[in-house]
mmCIF file of C-alpha atoms in Angstrom:
data_model
loop_
_atom_site.group_PDB
_atom_site.id
_atom_site.type_symbol
_atom_site.label_atom_id
_atom_site.label_comp_id
_atom_site.label_asym_id
_atom_site.label_seq_id
_atom_site.Cartn_x
_atom_site.Cartn_y
_atom_site.Cartn_z
ATOM 1 C CA MET A 1 79.264 103.037 108.327
ATOM 2 C CA SER A 2 78.337 100.590 111.041
ATOM 3 C CA THR A 3 75.155 101.878 112.719
ATOM 4 C CA ARG A 4 75.023 98.901 115.090
ATOM 5 C CA HIS A 5 78.469 99.661 116.454
ATOM 6 C CA ILE A 6 77.690 103.337 116.821
ATOM 7 C CA LEU A 7 74.542 102.436 118.823
ATOM 8 C CA LEU A 8 76.541 99.975 120.939
ATOM 9 C CA GLY A 9 79.016 102.786 121.599
ATOM 10 C CA LEU A 10 76.233 105.156 122.648
ATOM 11 C CA LEU A 11 74.696 102.455 124.892
ATOM 12 C CA ALA A 12 78.082 101.911 126.577
ATOM 13 C CA SER A 13 77.476 104.960 128.781
ATOM 14 C CA GLY A 14 74.168 103.513 130.127
ATOM 15 C CA PRO A 15 70.645 102.400 129.129
ATOM 16 C CA SER A 16 68.914 104.586 126.582
ATOM 17 C CA HIS A 17 65.778 104.558 124.393
ATOM 18 C CA GLY A 18 65.581 104.815 120.606
ATOM 19 C CA TYR A 19 64.697 108.477 120.319
ATOM 20 C CA ASP A 20 67.460 109.490 122.716
ATOM 21 C CA LEU A 21 69.989 107.353 120.778
ATOM 22 C CA LYS A 22 69.009 109.054 117.508
ATOM 23 C CA ARG A 23 69.332 112.534 119.043
ATOM 24 C CA ARG A 24 72.768 111.723 120.532
ATOM 25 C CA HIS A 25 73.954 110.198 117.250
ATOM 26 C CA ASP A 26 72.989 113.291 115.284
ATOM 27 C CA GLU A 27 74.732 115.539 117.829
ATOM 28 C CA ARG A 28 77.885 113.419 117.932
ATOM 29 C CA PHE A 29 78.285 112.948 114.171
ATOM 30 C CA PRO A 30 77.068 116.213 112.649
ATOM 31 C CA GLN A 31 78.790 115.433 109.328
ATOM 32 C CA ALA A 32 76.930 112.136 108.960
ATOM 33 C CA ARG A 33 73.451 111.771 107.503
ATOM 34 C CA PRO A 34 70.921 111.954 110.389
ATOM 35 C CA LEU A 35 69.750 108.511 111.496
ATOM 36 C CA ALA A 36 66.163 107.660 110.545
ATOM 37 C CA TYR A 37 64.155 106.633 113.592
ATOM 38 C CA GLY A 38 63.082 103.451 111.760
ATOM 39 C CA GLN A 39 66.728 102.516 111.259
ATOM 40 C CA VAL A 40 67.471 102.993 114.950
ATOM 41 C CA TYR A 41 64.480 100.790 115.836
ATOM 42 C CA THR A 42 65.374 97.931 113.446
ATOM 43 C CA THR A 43 69.064 98.081 114.445
ATOM 44 C CA LEU A 44 68.110 97.821 118.147
ATOM 45 C CA GLN A 45 65.870 94.816 117.349
ATOM 46 C CA ARG A 46 68.784 93.100 115.599
ATOM 47 C CA LEU A 47 71.172 93.868 118.459
ATOM 48 C CA VAL A 48 68.681 92.200 120.838
ATOM 49 C CA ARG A 49 68.230 89.263 118.454
ATOM 50 C CA ASP A 50 72.020 88.775 118.323
ATOM 51 C CA GLY A 51 72.398 89.013 122.107
ATOM 52 C CA LEU A 52 74.430 92.228 121.918
ATOM 53 C CA ALA A 53 71.777 94.373 123.672
ATOM 54 C CA GLU A 54 68.717 93.695 125.823
ATOM 55 C CA VAL A 55 65.584 95.491 126.942
ATOM 56 C CA ASP A 56 66.197 97.444 130.134
ATOM 57 C CA GLY A 57 62.532 98.302 130.745
ATOM 58 C CA THR A 58 59.689 100.449 129.473
ATOM 59 C CA GLY A 59 58.376 103.710 130.799
ATOM 60 C CA SER A 60 56.313 106.642 129.617
ATOM 61 C CA ASP A 61 57.572 109.539 131.723
ATOM 62 C CA GLY A 62 54.216 111.200 131.125
ATOM 63 C CA GLY A 63 54.530 110.918 127.306
ATOM 64 C CA PRO A 64 54.281 107.958 124.900
ATOM 65 C CA GLU A 65 55.622 104.617 126.123
ATOM 66 C CA ARG A 66 59.332 104.076 125.364
ATOM 67 C CA THR A 67 61.532 100.989 125.572
ATOM 68 C CA ALA A 68 65.006 101.478 126.993
ATOM 69 C CA TYR A 69 67.886 99.223 125.932
ATOM 70 C CA ARG A 70 71.189 98.357 127.520
ATOM 71 C CA THR A 71 74.286 96.677 126.136
ATOM 72 C CA THR A 72 75.213 93.108 127.124
ATOM 73 C CA GLU A 73 78.663 91.694 127.846
ATOM 74 C CA ALA A 74 78.686 90.212 124.347
ATOM 75 C CA GLY A 75 77.787 93.695 123.036
ATOM 76 C CA ALA A 76 80.695 95.269 124.901
ATOM 77 C CA ARG A 77 83.067 92.622 123.526
ATOM 78 C CA GLU A 78 81.770 93.136 119.963
ATOM 79 C CA LEU A 79 82.216 96.906 120.277
ATOM 80 C CA ALA A 80 85.798 96.490 121.532
ATOM 81 C CA ARG A 81 86.562 94.078 118.675
ATOM 82 C CA TRP A 82 85.186 96.445 116.024
ATOM 83 C CA ALA A 83 86.862 99.539 117.492
ATOM 84 C CA ALA A 84 90.281 97.828 117.428
ATOM 85 C CA GLU A 85 89.880 96.309 113.956
ATOM 86 C CA VAL A 86 92.170 97.973 111.419
ATOM 87 C CA ALA A 87 90.377 99.330 108.343
ATOM 88 C CA PRO A 88 91.896 98.442 104.956
ATOM 89 C CA PRO A 89 94.141 101.416 104.134
ATOM 90 C CA ALA A 90 92.528 102.932 101.060
ATOM 91 C CA PRO A 91 91.467 106.403 100.014
ATOM 92 C CA TYR A 92 88.414 107.713 101.923
ATOM 93 C CA VAL A 93 88.926 105.597 105.034
ATOM 94 C CA THR A 94 89.160 108.745 107.126
ATOM 95 C CA ASN A 95 85.492 108.780 108.001
ATOM 96 C CA GLU A 96 85.653 105.253 109.408
ATOM 97 C CA ILE A 97 88.850 106.051 111.313
ATOM 98 C CA PHE A 98 87.236 109.198 112.703
ATOM 99 C CA THR A 99 84.128 107.294 113.791
ATOM 100 C CA LYS A 100 86.164 104.564 115.483
ATOM 101 C CA VAL A 101 88.169 107.093 117.477
ATOM 102 C CA VAL A 102 85.074 108.973 118.677
ATOM 103 C CA VAL A 103 83.107 105.815 119.515
ATOM 104 C CA SER A 104 86.146 104.298 121.208
ATOM 105 C CA ALA A 105 86.595 107.413 123.366
ATOM 106 C CA LEU A 106 82.849 107.344 124.200
ATOM 107 C CA ALA A 107 83.030 103.728 125.299
ATOM 108 C CA ASP A 108 86.196 104.124 127.390
ATOM 109 C CA GLY A 109 88.169 102.153 124.817
ATOM 110 C CA ASP A 110 91.784 102.651 123.780
ATOM 111 C CA PRO A 111 91.709 104.917 120.704
ATOM 112 C CA ALA A 112 95.445 105.697 121.067
ATOM 113 C CA ALA A 113 96.360 102.024 120.656
ATOM 114 C CA TYR A 114 94.029 101.748 117.670
ATOM 115 C CA LEU A 115 95.603 104.830 116.081
ATOM 116 C CA ARG A 116 99.097 103.373 116.459
ATOM 117 C CA ASP A 117 98.042 100.127 114.738
ATOM 118 C CA GLN A 118 96.188 102.009 112.006
ATOM 119 C CA ARG A 119 99.229 104.222 111.429
ATOM 120 C CA ALA A 120 101.476 101.168 111.045
ATOM 121 C CA ALA A 121 99.020 99.692 108.504
ATOM 122 C CA HIS A 122 98.924 102.989 106.588
ATOM 123 C CA LEU A 123 102.724 103.232 106.449
ATOM 124 C CA ALA A 124 103.026 99.623 105.294
ATOM 125 C CA ARG A 125 100.573 100.348 102.466
ATOM 126 C CA MET A 126 102.484 103.553 101.598
ATOM 127 C CA ARG A 127 105.719 101.547 101.302
ATOM 128 C CA GLU A 128 103.988 99.128 98.911
ATOM 129 C CA LEU A 129 102.605 101.966 96.778
ATOM 130 C CA THR A 130 106.004 103.709 96.716
ATOM 131 C CA ALA A 131 107.638 100.469 95.530
ATOM 132 C CA VAL A 132 104.976 100.122 92.807
ATOM 133 C CA LYS A 133 105.394 103.657 91.475
ATOM 134 C CA THR A 134 109.214 103.655 91.542
ATOM 135 C CA ALA A 135 109.564 100.213 89.934
ATOM 136 C CA PRO A 136 111.396 100.434 86.595
ATOM 137 C CA GLY A 137 108.891 100.568 83.740
ATOM 138 C CA ALA A 138 105.925 101.761 85.823
ATOM 139 C CA ASP A 139 103.530 103.477 83.377
ATOM 140 C CA LEU A 140 102.058 106.931 83.890
ATOM 141 C CA ALA A 141 98.604 105.664 84.938
ATOM 142 C CA THR A 142 100.192 103.469 87.618
ATOM 143 C CA VAL A 143 102.324 106.349 88.910
ATOM 144 C CA LEU A 144 99.378 108.757 88.981
ATOM 145 C CA SER A 145 97.057 106.367 90.783
ATOM 146 C CA ALA A 146 99.794 105.461 93.293
ATOM 147 C CA ASP A 147 100.393 109.199 93.879
ATOM 148 C CA TYR A 148 96.683 109.741 94.421
ATOM 149 C CA ALA A 149 96.419 106.944 96.984
ATOM 150 C CA LEU A 150 99.711 107.949 98.673
ATOM 151 C CA ASN A 151 98.642 111.534 99.158
ATOM 152 C CA HIS A 152 95.259 110.538 100.600
ATOM 153 C CA LEU A 153 96.939 108.088 102.978
ATOM 154 C CA ASP A 154 99.419 110.822 103.948
ATOM 155 C CA ALA A 155 96.502 113.152 104.732
ATOM 156 C CA ASP A 156 94.952 110.421 106.910
ATOM 157 C CA LEU A 157 98.295 109.944 108.672
ATOM 158 C CA ARG A 158 98.673 113.632 109.428
ATOM 159 C CA TRP A 159 95.139 113.696 110.849
ATOM 160 C CA MET A 160 95.928 110.609 112.957
ATOM 161 C CA THR A 161 99.124 112.198 114.302
ATOM 162 C CA THR A 162 97.254 115.370 115.287
ATOM 163 C CA THR A 163 94.428 113.325 116.816
ATOM 164 C CA ALA A 164 96.826 111.197 118.860
ATOM 165 C CA ALA A 165 98.288 114.411 120.253
ATOM 166 C CA ARG A 166 94.797 115.728 121.041
ATOM 167 C CA LEU A 167 93.420 112.507 122.519
ATOM 168 C CA THR A 168 93.744 113.466 126.145
ATOM 169 C CA THR A 169 91.591 116.535 125.523
ATOM 170 C CA LEU A 170 89.139 114.639 123.291
ATOM 171 C CA THR A 171 88.590 111.911 125.888
ATOM 172 C CA ALA A 172 88.081 114.513 128.615
ATOM 173 C CA GLU A 173 85.467 116.338 126.493
ATOM 174 C CA VAL A 174 83.572 113.152 125.668
ATOM 175 C CA ASP A 175 83.592 112.122 129.337
ATOM 176 C CA ALA A 176 82.148 115.485 130.343
ATOM 177 C CA THR A 177 78.989 115.078 128.200
ATOM 178 C CA MET B 1 137.582 101.611 102.006
ATOM 179 C CA ARG B 2 135.947 99.935 104.993
ATOM 180 C CA HIS B 3 138.142 99.356 108.000
ATOM 181 C CA THR B 4 135.829 97.070 109.843
ATOM 182 C CA ASP B 5 133.740 94.056 109.074
ATOM 183 C CA THR B 6 130.364 93.049 110.463
ATOM 184 C CA GLY B 7 131.607 89.452 110.868
ATOM 185 C CA ASP B 8 128.208 87.989 111.686
ATOM 186 C CA ALA B 9 125.843 88.739 108.787
ATOM 187 C CA ALA B 10 122.809 88.691 111.103
ATOM 188 C CA ALA B 11 124.306 91.213 113.537
ATOM 189 C CA PRO B 12 123.327 94.841 112.995
ATOM 190 C CA LEU B 13 125.955 96.994 111.304
ATOM 191 C CA LEU B 14 125.089 99.912 113.549
ATOM 192 C CA ALA B 15 123.297 99.587 116.875
ATOM 193 C CA ALA B 16 122.282 102.216 119.405
ATOM 194 C CA SER B 17 121.083 101.105 122.799
ATOM 195 C CA ASP B 18 119.342 103.209 125.487
ATOM 196 C CA LEU B 19 120.813 106.512 124.370
ATOM 197 C CA VAL B 20 120.335 109.490 126.669
ATOM 198 C CA LYS B 21 121.440 112.989 125.688
ATOM 199 C CA THR B 22 120.691 116.230 127.493
ATOM 200 C CA TYR B 23 121.398 119.728 126.168
ATOM 201 C CA GLY B 24 121.286 122.282 128.975
ATOM 202 C CA GLY B 25 118.128 121.256 130.824
ATOM 203 C CA THR B 26 116.483 119.673 127.776
ATOM 204 C CA GLU B 27 116.444 115.915 127.382
ATOM 205 C CA ALA B 28 116.751 115.366 123.632
ATOM 206 C CA LEU B 29 117.021 111.574 123.998
ATOM 207 C CA ARG B 30 115.580 109.666 126.951
ATOM 208 C CA GLY B 31 116.300 106.041 126.044
ATOM 209 C CA ALA B 32 116.498 105.644 122.283
ATOM 210 C CA SER B 33 117.495 102.336 120.686
ATOM 211 C CA LEU B 34 117.869 101.450 117.024
ATOM 212 C CA ASP B 35 119.440 98.736 114.874
ATOM 213 C CA LEU B 36 120.562 99.245 111.293
ATOM 214 C CA ARG B 37 121.557 96.222 109.235
ATOM 215 C CA ALA B 38 123.934 96.279 106.285
ATOM 216 C CA GLY B 39 122.168 97.446 103.111
ATOM 217 C CA GLU B 40 118.976 98.400 104.934
ATOM 218 C CA THR B 41 117.198 101.775 104.824
ATOM 219 C CA VAL B 42 115.531 102.794 108.086
ATOM 220 C CA ALA B 43 113.405 105.922 108.441
ATOM 221 C CA VAL B 44 113.478 107.680 111.806
ATOM 222 C CA THR B 45 110.227 109.631 112.101
ATOM 223 C CA GLY B 46 108.706 111.885 114.723
ATOM 224 C CA ALA B 47 107.505 115.427 115.354
ATOM 225 C CA SER B 48 109.990 118.289 115.463
ATOM 226 C CA GLY B 49 111.781 118.236 118.792
ATOM 227 C CA SER B 50 111.304 114.480 119.191
ATOM 228 C CA GLY B 51 115.084 113.902 119.095
ATOM 229 C CA LYS B 52 115.455 112.597 115.519
ATOM 230 C CA SER B 53 118.513 114.661 114.592
ATOM 231 C CA THR B 54 120.213 114.082 117.952
ATOM 232 C CA LEU B 55 119.805 110.333 117.445
ATOM 233 C CA LEU B 56 121.368 110.613 113.972
ATOM 234 C CA HIS B 57 124.254 112.712 115.345
ATOM 235 C CA CYS B 58 124.933 110.137 118.088
ATOM 236 C CA LEU B 59 124.884 107.250 115.604
ATOM 237 C CA ALA B 60 127.239 109.084 113.244
ATOM 238 C CA GLY B 61 129.711 109.787 116.049
ATOM 239 C CA MET B 62 129.181 113.551 115.778
ATOM 240 C CA VAL B 63 127.716 113.829 119.283
ATOM 241 C CA ARG B 64 128.603 111.727 122.328
ATOM 242 C CA PRO B 65 125.596 110.441 124.307
ATOM 243 C CA ASP B 66 125.491 111.029 128.086
ATOM 244 C CA SER B 67 124.796 107.315 128.503
ATOM 245 C CA GLY B 68 123.992 104.301 126.367
ATOM 246 C CA THR B 69 126.058 102.602 123.691
ATOM 247 C CA VAL B 70 126.640 102.992 119.946
ATOM 248 C CA ARG B 71 128.230 100.011 118.206
ATOM 249 C CA TYR B 72 129.447 100.198 114.619
ATOM 250 C CA ALA B 73 130.546 96.801 113.271
ATOM 251 C CA GLY B 74 131.230 95.776 116.855
ATOM 252 C CA GLU B 75 133.281 98.907 117.705
ATOM 253 C CA ARG B 76 132.084 101.103 120.593
ATOM 254 C CA LEU B 77 131.728 104.611 119.143
ATOM 255 C CA GLU B 78 130.597 106.405 122.300
ATOM 256 C CA GLU B 79 134.059 105.878 123.822
ATOM 257 C CA ALA B 80 136.147 106.046 120.619
ATOM 258 C CA PRO B 81 138.717 108.865 120.398
ATOM 259 C CA GLU B 82 137.782 111.867 118.242
ATOM 260 C CA ARG B 83 140.551 110.977 115.769
ATOM 261 C CA ARG B 84 138.928 107.586 115.105
ATOM 262 C CA LEU B 85 135.478 109.137 114.738
ATOM 263 C CA SER B 86 136.616 111.620 112.121
ATOM 264 C CA GLU B 87 138.383 108.804 110.280
ATOM 265 C CA LEU B 88 135.108 106.832 110.223
ATOM 266 C CA ARG B 89 133.217 109.869 108.952
ATOM 267 C CA ARG B 90 135.721 110.132 106.105
ATOM 268 C CA THR B 91 135.832 106.457 105.154
ATOM 269 C CA ASP B 92 132.751 104.554 106.342
ATOM 270 C CA PHE B 93 130.024 107.175 106.768
ATOM 271 C CA GLY B 94 128.426 109.540 104.247
ATOM 272 C CA MET B 95 126.381 112.581 105.299
ATOM 273 C CA VAL B 96 123.520 114.477 103.659
ATOM 274 C CA PHE B 97 121.649 117.300 105.360
ATOM 275 C CA GLN B 98 118.508 119.324 104.582
ATOM 276 C CA PHE B 99 120.605 121.920 102.835
ATOM 277 C CA GLY B 100 123.335 120.043 100.985
ATOM 278 C CA GLN B 101 126.104 122.079 102.602
ATOM 279 C CA LEU B 102 128.117 122.017 99.414
ATOM 280 C CA ILE B 103 131.100 124.344 99.349
ATOM 281 C CA PRO B 104 129.859 127.443 97.463
ATOM 282 C CA GLU B 105 133.238 128.355 95.930
ATOM 283 C CA LEU B 106 133.760 124.947 94.281
ATOM 284 C CA THR B 107 132.065 123.563 91.165
ATOM 285 C CA ALA B 108 129.657 120.662 91.630
ATOM 286 C CA LEU B 109 132.280 118.244 90.279
ATOM 287 C CA ASP B 110 134.978 119.477 92.673
ATOM 288 C CA ASN B 111 132.511 119.270 95.565
ATOM 289 C CA VAL B 112 131.898 115.592 94.796
ATOM 290 C CA ALA B 113 135.628 114.911 94.203
ATOM 291 C CA LEU B 114 136.699 116.566 97.465
ATOM 292 C CA PRO B 115 136.143 113.620 99.872
ATOM 293 C CA LEU B 116 138.264 111.413 97.586
ATOM 294 C CA MET B 117 141.072 113.988 97.474
ATOM 295 C CA LEU B 118 140.937 114.326 101.286
ATOM 296 C CA GLY B 119 141.308 110.541 101.390
ATOM 297 C CA GLY B 120 144.511 110.743 99.321
ATOM 298 C CA SER B 121 143.330 110.288 95.723
ATOM 299 C CA GLY B 122 144.919 112.380 92.970
ATOM 300 C CA ARG B 123 142.848 115.146 91.391
ATOM 301 C CA THR B 124 142.366 113.431 88.020
ATOM 302 C CA GLU B 125 141.285 110.119 89.501
ATOM 303 C CA ALA B 126 139.027 111.864 92.045
ATOM 304 C CA ARG B 127 137.321 113.931 89.322
ATOM 305 C CA GLU B 128 136.813 110.859 87.156
ATOM 306 C CA ARG B 129 135.181 108.846 89.931
ATOM 307 C CA ALA B 130 133.143 111.878 91.010
ATOM 308 C CA GLY B 131 131.899 112.234 87.426
ATOM 309 C CA THR B 132 130.621 108.659 87.398
ATOM 310 C CA TRP B 133 128.590 109.303 90.535
ATOM 311 C CA MET B 134 127.242 112.598 89.193
ATOM 312 C CA GLU B 135 126.078 110.823 86.065
ATOM 313 C CA ARG B 136 124.331 108.222 88.212
ATOM 314 C CA PHE B 137 122.498 110.943 90.123
ATOM 315 C CA GLY B 138 121.508 112.796 86.938
ATOM 316 C CA VAL B 139 123.630 115.912 87.579
ATOM 317 C CA TRP B 140 126.489 115.381 85.107
ATOM 318 C CA GLY B 141 125.130 118.298 83.070
ATOM 319 C CA GLN B 142 125.578 120.588 86.096
ATOM 320 C CA ARG B 143 129.203 119.563 86.854
ATOM 321 C CA GLU B 144 130.701 122.990 86.128
ATOM 322 C CA LEU B 145 128.025 124.944 88.032
ATOM 323 C CA ARG B 146 128.559 126.271 91.519
ATOM 324 C CA PRO B 147 125.992 125.281 94.220
ATOM 325 C CA GLY B 148 124.288 128.697 94.017
ATOM 326 C CA GLN B 149 123.613 128.200 90.291
ATOM 327 C CA MET B 150 121.794 124.864 90.729
ATOM 328 C CA SER B 151 118.176 124.120 91.662
ATOM 329 C CA GLY B 152 117.514 122.709 95.151
ATOM 330 C CA GLY B 153 116.958 119.231 93.726
ATOM 331 C CA GLN B 154 120.178 119.325 91.677
ATOM 332 C CA ALA B 155 122.144 120.518 94.724
ATOM 333 C CA GLN B 156 120.714 117.681 96.850
ATOM 334 C CA ARG B 157 121.519 115.070 94.212
ATOM 335 C CA THR B 158 125.056 116.495 94.046
ATOM 336 C CA ALA B 159 125.244 116.226 97.858
ATOM 337 C CA LEU B 160 124.118 112.581 97.602
ATOM 338 C CA ALA B 161 126.820 111.882 95.009
ATOM 339 C CA ARG B 162 129.354 113.431 97.398
ATOM 340 C CA ALA B 163 128.053 111.289 100.282
ATOM 341 C CA LEU B 164 128.344 108.064 98.259
ATOM 342 C CA VAL B 165 131.538 108.710 96.282
ATOM 343 C CA THR B 166 133.820 107.149 98.910
ATOM 344 C CA GLY B 167 131.743 103.936 99.025
ATOM 345 C CA PRO B 168 130.540 104.324 102.622
ATOM 346 C CA ALA B 169 128.849 101.477 104.493
ATOM 347 C CA VAL B 170 126.283 103.881 105.980
ATOM 348 C CA VAL B 171 124.733 107.100 104.672
ATOM 349 C CA PHE B 172 123.157 109.418 107.257
ATOM 350 C CA ALA B 173 120.501 111.620 105.679
ATOM 351 C CA ASP B 174 118.870 114.284 107.854
ATOM 352 C CA GLU B 175 115.701 115.627 106.153
ATOM 353 C CA PRO B 176 117.411 115.342 102.743
ATOM 354 C CA THR B 177 114.256 116.495 100.941
ATOM 355 C CA GLY B 178 113.112 119.008 103.563
ATOM 356 C CA ALA B 179 113.635 121.992 101.271
ATOM 357 C CA LEU B 180 112.365 120.415 98.024
ATOM 358 C CA ASP B 181 108.985 120.345 96.257
ATOM 359 C CA SER B 182 107.227 117.003 95.854
ATOM 360 C CA LEU B 183 108.593 116.032 92.439
ATOM 361 C CA ALA B 184 112.190 117.063 93.228
ATOM 362 C CA SER B 185 111.865 115.176 96.500
ATOM 363 C CA GLU B 186 110.599 112.094 94.673
ATOM 364 C CA ARG B 187 113.534 112.209 92.260
ATOM 365 C CA VAL B 188 116.070 112.498 95.100
ATOM 366 C CA MET B 189 114.489 109.613 97.024
ATOM 367 C CA THR B 190 114.110 107.374 93.967
ATOM 368 C CA VAL B 191 117.728 107.764 92.894
ATOM 369 C CA LEU B 192 118.970 107.379 96.478
ATOM 370 C CA THR B 193 116.938 104.208 97.042
ATOM 371 C CA GLN B 194 117.984 102.630 93.750
ATOM 372 C CA THR B 195 121.641 103.494 94.235
ATOM 373 C CA VAL B 196 121.975 102.196 97.781
ATOM 374 C CA ARG B 197 120.151 99.014 96.827
ATOM 375 C CA GLU B 198 122.738 98.389 94.096
ATOM 376 C CA SER B 199 125.736 99.341 96.246
ATOM 377 C CA GLY B 200 124.513 97.601 99.433
ATOM 378 C CA THR B 201 124.810 100.821 101.440
ATOM 379 C CA ALA B 202 122.738 101.186 104.611
ATOM 380 C CA VAL B 203 120.830 104.440 105.075
ATOM 381 C CA LEU B 204 119.617 106.115 108.223
ATOM 382 C CA LEU B 205 116.968 108.537 106.982
ATOM 383 C CA VAL B 206 115.579 111.175 109.347
ATOM 384 C CA THR B 207 112.305 112.659 108.144
ATOM 385 C CA HIS B 208 109.030 114.075 109.426
ATOM 386 C CA ASP B 209 107.385 113.308 106.063
ATOM 387 C CA ALA B 210 105.550 109.957 105.729
ATOM 388 C CA LEU B 211 105.762 110.153 101.922
ATOM 389 C CA VAL B 212 109.576 110.159 102.291
ATOM 390 C CA ALA B 213 109.585 107.534 105.077
ATOM 391 C CA ALA B 214 107.684 105.240 102.688
ATOM 392 C CA TYR B 215 110.897 104.819 100.641
ATOM 393 C CA ALA B 216 112.560 103.085 103.606
ATOM 394 C CA ASP B 217 112.421 99.366 104.376
ATOM 395 C CA ARG B 218 111.013 100.111 107.825
ATOM 396 C CA GLU B 219 110.296 102.893 110.284
ATOM 397 C CA VAL B 220 111.444 103.665 113.800
ATOM 398 C CA ALA B 221 109.248 106.274 115.467
ATOM 399 C CA LEU B 222 110.636 108.672 118.065
ATOM 400 C CA ARG B 223 108.434 110.411 120.571
ATOM 401 C CA ASP B 224 109.825 112.758 123.214
ATOM 402 C CA GLY B 225 113.283 111.219 122.870
ATOM 403 C CA VAL B 226 112.118 107.611 123.211
ATOM 404 C CA THR B 227 111.964 105.099 120.352
ATOM 405 C CA ALA B 228 108.709 103.178 120.016
ATOM 406 C CA PRO B 229 108.658 99.389 119.586
ATOM 407 C CA ALA B 230 108.510 98.058 116.021
ATOM 408 C CA GLY B 231 105.355 99.011 114.159
ATOM 409 C CA VAL B 232 104.309 101.528 116.769
ATOM 410 C CA GLY B 233 104.212 105.091 115.581
ATOM 411 C CA VAL B 234 102.644 108.472 116.332
#
């Protein structure tokens, strides 16, 4: 999973410091492994190095000194590019699709447009797999593996259809937090 | 026998443009368009209530749209007289529904032979040609059974044989596997796809199931009675 894009997505709503980014990540993606603080720190350093984020300022707020970061224009462009990029349709892509939709909604992107493109890519792959398994002379292993992939892609598709229908609500909820 | 010719090979065989259809106060179609080329299989997908079946009924000349056009081989169906539409349904179009709608009192073989006999063929010839199609669809062994004595998959394959026996240019299939388990559904779709590819028959396939839509050459998605542009689903 792309930690840098998740952090860019979290920064899209305004400047934030490392500890706050980690806390928001762990709240937003409860199924994911919690982010190590060290990983947040090194990822932020790399985002700055690559011109995708910059230091917004430092402050202590009475406690230890903390550096706040904000996204740059290049960072916003990179986030939009990543969020719209279609993942290769394969079993287990769901988690990436899920993450893109949530991050896209967070960053005021267009998750509905992404879902439509992803759905078209899934269906195209399902047509290929169906042709493979129904070809004359297809052996059992080929048929079984095509079935396996087809059914996982179908599960993804059903989730995408439900999500597209829910998107208005999802976007409203994300906006409210 | 086909009464019409596409003329231009690149022109769609069947084309619906901006169809609108309202039942009572409900708008089933609000601007649906679709092209079907000769020999092509197109899946119409969408949630229940999205207008899939209404679109199929309009294209097959079973329902007249409130506005919009339906052209079959250049002929305007939305203004064709009922007599012409039923002739087309007998000669150029084949129909398959979720439940095969076979006639329960007839054997499977007589069900398949019936459209030929209605078209003027003698009983012997009709039964012979029907038998060939039943063999192709893997239901020759069930020829003397009545629909109630067959499995769902066998009944659907018999219904497909009946839809194709007259050599139609277009088969309309509305959720043809809707009542079948996954393996029976796969067998129906495989034999349908292979057969229409060999015979050059176009298929308009209405389904809510992506695993079934994946047998088609392409997909047209319907949402709230409107068709989405190519490649755009959900």
